[in-house]
CSV table of C-alpha atoms (C1' of nucleotides) in Angstrom, one decimal:
chain,number,residue,atom,x,y,z
K,8,MET,CA,48.1,46.5,-31.6
K,9,THR,CA,51.4,46.9,-33.6
K,10,GLY,CA,52.9,44.9,-36.3
K,11,ASP,CA,51.4,41.6,-37.5
K,12,ARG,CA,48.7,39.8,-35.7
K,13,SER,CA,48.5,36.6,-37.6
K,14,ASP,CA,49.1,34.8,-34.2
K,15,LEU,CA,48.9,35.8,-30.7
K,16,PRO,CA,51.9,37.3,-29.1
K,17,LEU,CA,54.5,35.2,-27.4
K,18,VAL,CA,53.6,36.6,-24.1
K,19,PRO,CA,49.8,36.9,-24.0
K,20,ASP,CA,48.3,40.0,-22.6
K,21,LEU,CA,47.8,39.5,-19.0
K,22,ASN,CA,45.1,42.1,-18.6
K,23,LEU,CA,43.0,40.8,-21.5
K,24,ILE,CA,43.1,37.3,-19.8
K,25,ASN,CA,41.9,38.5,-16.6
K,26,GLN,CA,39.3,40.5,-18.0
K,27,SER,CA,38.0,37.3,-20.0
K,28,LEU,CA,38.4,35.2,-16.4
K,29,ALA,CA,36.5,37.9,-14.8
K,30,ILE,CA,33.4,37.1,-17.1
K,31,VAL,CA,34.0,33.4,-17.7
K,32,CYS,CA,35.0,32.2,-14.1
K,33,GLY,CA,32.8,31.6,-11.2
K,34,LYS,CA,31.0,28.5,-10.4
K,35,TRP,CA,27.7,29.3,-12.1
K,36,ARG,CA,28.7,32.2,-14.5
K,37,LEU,CA,28.9,30.2,-17.6
K,38,TYR,CA,26.1,28.3,-17.0
K,39,ILE,CA,23.8,31.4,-16.4
K,40,ILE,CA,25.0,32.9,-19.7
K,41,LEU,CA,24.6,29.9,-21.7
K,42,LEU,CA,21.3,29.4,-20.2
K,43,LEU,CA,20.3,33.1,-21.4
K,44,GLY,CA,21.7,32.2,-24.9
K,45,LYS,CA,18.6,32.1,-27.0
K,46,GLN,CA,15.9,33.3,-24.5
K,47,THR,CA,14.9,35.8,-21.9
K,48,LEU,CA,14.2,34.4,-18.7
K,49,ARG,CA,12.9,35.4,-15.3
K,50,TYR,CA,14.8,35.3,-12.1
K,51,GLY,CA,12.7,32.4,-10.9
K,52,LYS,CA,13.2,30.4,-14.0
K,53,ILE,CA,16.9,30.8,-13.8
K,54,SER,CA,16.8,29.7,-10.3
K,55,GLU,CA,14.8,26.7,-11.1
K,56,MET,CA,16.9,25.6,-14.0
K,57,LEU,CA,20.0,26.0,-11.7
K,58,PRO,CA,19.4,23.2,-9.0
K,59,GLY,CA,22.0,23.8,-6.1
K,60,VAL,CA,22.7,27.5,-6.4
K,61,SER,CA,21.8,29.7,-3.4
K,62,GLU,CA,19.5,32.8,-3.8
K,63,LYS,CA,22.3,35.0,-2.7
K,64,VAL,CA,24.9,33.7,-4.9
K,65,LEU,CA,22.4,33.8,-7.9
K,66,ALA,CA,21.3,37.2,-7.3
K,67,SER,CA,25.0,38.5,-6.8
K,68,GLU,CA,26.0,36.7,-9.9
K,69,LEU,CA,23.3,38.3,-11.8
K,70,LYS,CA,24.0,41.6,-10.6
K,71,THR,CA,27.8,41.2,-11.4
K,72,LEU,CA,26.9,39.9,-14.8
K,73,VAL,CA,24.7,43.1,-15.5
K,74,ALA,CA,27.3,45.4,-14.1
K,75,LEU,CA,29.9,43.8,-16.6
K,76,GLY,CA,27.6,44.4,-19.5
K,77,VAL,CA,26.9,40.9,-20.3
K,78,MET,CA,23.3,40.9,-19.7
K,79,LYS,CA,20.8,43.4,-18.8
K,80,ARG,CA,18.1,43.4,-16.5
K,81,LYS,CA,14.4,44.7,-16.9
K,82,ALA,CA,12.0,44.9,-14.0
K,83,TYR,CA,8.1,45.4,-14.6
K,84,ALA,CA,6.2,47.4,-12.2
K,85,GLU,CA,3.7,44.8,-11.6
K,86,ILE,CA,2.6,42.8,-8.6
K,87,PRO,CA,3.9,40.3,-8.1
K,88,PRO,CA,7.1,41.7,-9.6
K,89,ARG,CA,8.6,40.4,-12.7
K,90,VAL,CA,12.2,40.7,-13.7
K,91,GLU,CA,13.6,39.4,-17.1
K,92,TYR,CA,17.3,38.9,-17.9
K,93,THR,CA,18.5,39.1,-21.4
K,94,LEU,CA,21.9,38.9,-23.0
K,95,THR,CA,23.3,42.3,-24.5
K,96,LYS,CA,24.8,42.7,-27.7
K,97,LYS,CA,28.3,42.0,-26.1
K,98,GLY,CA,26.8,39.0,-24.2
K,99,LEU,CA,25.5,37.5,-27.6
K,100,LEU,CA,29.0,38.4,-29.2
K,101,ILE,CA,30.8,36.1,-26.7
K,102,LEU,CA,28.1,33.2,-26.7
K,103,PRO,CA,30.1,31.4,-29.5
K,104,ILE,CA,33.2,31.4,-27.5
K,105,LEU,CA,31.4,30.3,-24.2
K,106,LYS,CA,29.9,27.5,-26.3
K,107,GLN,CA,33.4,26.4,-27.6
K,108,ILE,CA,34.5,26.4,-23.6
K,109,GLN,CA,32.3,23.5,-23.2
K,110,GLU,CA,34.4,21.5,-25.8
K,111,ILE,CA,37.2,21.7,-23.4
K,112,GLY,CA,35.3,19.6,-20.9
K,113,ARG,CA,34.4,17.1,-23.8
K,114,ILE,CA,38.2,16.8,-24.7
K,115,PHE,CA,39.1,16.0,-21.1
K,116,ASN,CA,36.1,13.4,-20.5
Z,1,MET,CA,18.0,14.6,-24.2
Z,2,THR,CA,15.4,13.9,-26.9
Z,3,GLY,CA,15.0,15.1,-30.5
Z,4,ASP,CA,17.2,17.2,-32.6
Z,5,ARG,CA,20.7,18.0,-31.5
Z,6,SER,CA,21.5,20.7,-34.1
Z,7,ASP,CA,22.5,23.2,-31.4
Z,8,LEU,CA,23.6,22.9,-27.9
Z,9,PRO,CA,20.9,21.6,-25.5
Z,10,LEU,CA,18.7,24.2,-23.9
Z,11,VAL,CA,20.1,23.3,-20.4
Z,12,PRO,CA,23.8,22.9,-21.0
Z,13,ASP,CA,25.7,20.0,-19.3
Z,14,LEU,CA,26.8,21.3,-15.7
Z,15,ASN,CA,29.5,18.4,-15.4
Z,16,LEU,CA,30.9,19.4,-18.8
Z,17,ILE,CA,31.1,22.9,-17.8
Z,18,ASN,CA,32.5,22.4,-14.6
Z,19,GLN,CA,35.2,20.3,-16.1
Z,20,SER,CA,36.1,23.0,-18.5
Z,21,LEU,CA,36.1,25.6,-15.6
Z,22,ALA,CA,38.4,23.4,-13.6
Z,23,ILE,CA,40.9,23.8,-16.5
Z,24,VAL,CA,40.5,27.1,-17.5
Z,25,CYS,CA,39.7,28.8,-14.1
Z,26,GLY,CA,42.4,30.3,-11.6
Z,27,LYS,CA,44.2,33.4,-11.8
Z,28,TRP,CA,47.3,32.1,-13.6
Z,29,ARG,CA,45.9,29.0,-15.3
Z,30,LEU,CA,45.1,30.3,-18.5
Z,31,TYR,CA,48.1,32.3,-19.0
Z,32,ILE,CA,50.4,29.3,-18.1
Z,33,ILE,CA,49.0,27.3,-20.8
Z,34,LEU,CA,48.9,29.9,-23.4
Z,35,LEU,CA,52.6,30.6,-22.6
Z,36,LEU,CA,53.4,26.9,-23.4
Z,37,GLY,CA,51.6,26.8,-26.6
Z,38,LYS,CA,54.3,26.7,-29.0
Z,39,GLN,CA,57.2,25.9,-26.7
Z,40,THR,CA,58.5,23.8,-24.1
Z,41,LEU,CA,59.7,25.8,-21.0
Z,42,ARG,CA,61.5,25.3,-17.8
Z,43,TYR,CA,60.1,26.1,-14.4
Z,44,GLY,CA,62.5,29.1,-13.9
Z,45,LYS,CA,61.4,30.5,-17.3
Z,46,ILE,CA,57.9,30.3,-16.6
Z,47,SER,CA,58.5,32.0,-13.3
Z,48,GLU,CA,60.3,34.7,-14.9
Z,49,MET,CA,57.8,35.3,-17.7
Z,50,LEU,CA,55.0,35.6,-15.0
Z,51,PRO,CA,55.9,38.5,-12.9
Z,52,GLY,CA,53.8,38.5,-9.8
Z,53,VAL,CA,53.0,34.8,-9.3
Z,54,SER,CA,54.8,33.3,-5.9
Z,55,GLU,CA,56.7,30.3,-6.2
Z,56,LYS,CA,54.1,28.2,-4.2
Z,57,VAL,CA,51.1,29.2,-6.4
Z,58,LEU,CA,53.2,28.4,-9.5
Z,59,ALA,CA,54.3,25.1,-8.5
Z,60,SER,CA,50.9,24.0,-7.3
Z,61,GLU,CA,49.4,25.3,-10.5
Z,62,LEU,CA,51.9,23.5,-12.5
Z,63,LYS,CA,51.3,20.3,-10.6
Z,64,THR,CA,47.7,20.5,-11.1
Z,65,LEU,CA,47.7,21.0,-14.8
Z,66,VAL,CA,50.1,18.1,-15.0
Z,67,ALA,CA,47.4,16.0,-13.0
Z,68,LEU,CA,44.7,17.3,-15.2
Z,69,GLY,CA,46.6,16.1,-18.5
Z,70,VAL,CA,47.1,19.4,-19.9
Z,71,MET,CA,50.6,19.4,-19.8
Z,72,LYS,CA,53.5,17.0,-18.9
Z,73,ARG,CA,56.7,17.4,-16.8
Z,74,LYS,CA,59.9,15.9,-17.7
Z,75,ALA,CA,62.8,16.0,-15.2
Z,76,TYR,CA,66.5,15.6,-15.8
Z,77,ALA,CA,68.6,13.9,-13.6
Z,78,GLU,CA,71.2,16.7,-13.8
Z,79,ILE,CA,72.9,19.0,-11.3
Z,80,PRO,CA,71.5,21.7,-11.1
Z,81,PRO,CA,68.1,20.2,-11.6
Z,82,ARG,CA,66.4,20.7,-14.9
Z,83,VAL,CA,62.5,20.4,-15.4
Z,84,GLU,CA,60.8,21.1,-18.5
Z,85,TYR,CA,56.9,21.6,-19.2
Z,86,THR,CA,55.3,20.8,-22.5
Z,87,LEU,CA,51.6,20.7,-23.5
Z,88,THR,CA,50.2,17.2,-24.0
Z,89,LYS,CA,48.2,16.4,-27.0
Z,90,LYS,CA,45.0,17.2,-25.1
Z,91,GLY,CA,46.6,20.5,-24.2
Z,92,LEU,CA,47.4,21.2,-27.6
Z,93,LEU,CA,43.9,20.3,-28.7
Z,94,ILE,CA,42.3,23.1,-26.3
Z,95,LEU,CA,44.9,25.7,-27.2
Z,96,PRO,CA,42.8,27.4,-30.0
Z,97,ILE,CA,39.8,27.6,-27.5
Z,98,LEU,CA,41.9,29.0,-25.1
Z,99,LYS,CA,43.2,31.7,-27.4
Z,100,GLN,CA,39.7,32.5,-28.4
Z,101,ILE,CA,38.9,33.2,-24.6
Z,102,GLN,CA,41.3,36.2,-24.9
Z,103,GLU,CA,38.9,37.6,-27.4
Z,104,ILE,CA,36.2,38.0,-24.8
Z,105,GLY,CA,38.5,40.3,-22.9
Z,106,ARG,CA,39.0,42.2,-26.2
Z,107,ILE,CA,35.1,42.7,-26.6
Z,108,PHE,CA,34.6,43.9,-23.1
Z,109,ASN,CA,37.5,46.4,-23.3
J,18,DC,C1',8.1,37.0,-6.8
J,19,DA,C1',12.5,38.6,-6.4
J,20,DG,C1',15.3,39.8,-4.1
J,21,DT,C1',18.3,41.3,0.9
J,22,DA,C1',20.7,40.7,5.3
J,23,DT,C1',23.5,37.9,8.1
J,24,DC,C1',26.6,34.9,9.5
J,25,DC,C1',29.9,31.3,8.4
J,26,DC,C1',33.1,28.0,6.2
J,27,DC,C1',36.7,26.8,3.5
J,28,DA,C1',39.3,27.0,-0.9
J,29,DT,C1',42.4,29.8,-3.3
J,30,DC,C1',45.9,32.9,-3.5
J,31,DG,C1',50.0,34.8,-1.6
J,32,DA,C1',54.9,36.0,1.1
J,33,DT,C1',58.7,34.1,2.9
J,34,DA,C1',62.0,30.8,4.4
J,35,DC,C1',63.9,26.7,3.7
J,36,DT,C1',65.9,22.1,1.0
J,37,DG,C1',67.5,18.1,-2.3
D,16,DC,C1',67.5,25.2,-10.0
D,17,DA,C1',63.1,23.5,-8.7
D,18,DG,C1',60.7,23.0,-5.8
D,19,DT,C1',58.4,22.3,-0.2
D,20,DA,C1',56.7,24.0,4.3
D,21,DT,C1',54.3,27.3,6.8
D,22,DC,C1',51.5,30.6,8.0
D,23,DG,C1',48.4,34.2,6.8
D,24,DA,C1',44.8,36.9,4.2
D,25,DT,C1',41.0,37.1,1.2
D,26,DG,C1',36.6,36.4,-0.8
D,27,DG,C1',33.7,33.2,-3.5
D,28,DG,C1',30.1,30.4,-2.1
D,29,DG,C1',26.4,28.8,0.8
D,30,DA,C1',22.2,28.2,4.5
D,31,DT,C1',18.6,30.7,6.5
D,32,DA,C1',15.5,34.2,7.7
D,33,DC,C1',13.4,38.2,6.4
D,34,DT,C1',10.9,42.1,3.0
D,35,DG,C1',9.1,45.7,-0.7
DNA sequence: CAGTATCCCCATCGATACTG
DNA sequence: CAGTATCGATGGGGATACTG
């Protein structure tokens, strides 16, 4: 905020970090966001692409991500129901950073 | 798997992501690494710069980060004891990415 | 199809006291 | 000073069954 920001402050802002972690952390969080990177997906499709995640956890993670403003949900009044998830503008903004995070895994292989 | 890899795969590698999360996640993890970014620090100093973290949690987080290869521990045979923590080469490698993660918090403010 | 509703486990995080 | 040891609280994550 004040002065030069050529580098990050010596003592990083805990609130900022916690907010980042609130979005990134969680066993499936990153994976789900990455999956939605360039496509709109239906609930069933996400579920199918994520072998291992239980329905409850997937549903609650999606709900949280929508609440966080990372993605948006669009439900169609059809039978059978159809619900689609898409990244928001903010979600798209953080996408490159999220992709970078994968590089960490690569470095520590 | 097959074809062009100009971008990340449609279905990202779960193992890679999990490995990344293993390093990044945890309430204090990111903060500790960032703190060590450009300096070697003693246990007591880290503790002091992290108001709110209990000794047990700090100690176990440091131990884990050393085991992960993110930082290294150097103990001096002195009385009173002195222990210093420094980022490893790999730790330094991921530092820029970690700093980027803070930007996520900024975007969602 | 796209979710809830329940119930449960265990890993993580934490406070406090103690030690080499 | 730099940690363990111990006990306890919390909630993320999961299995299964059910519903609009």
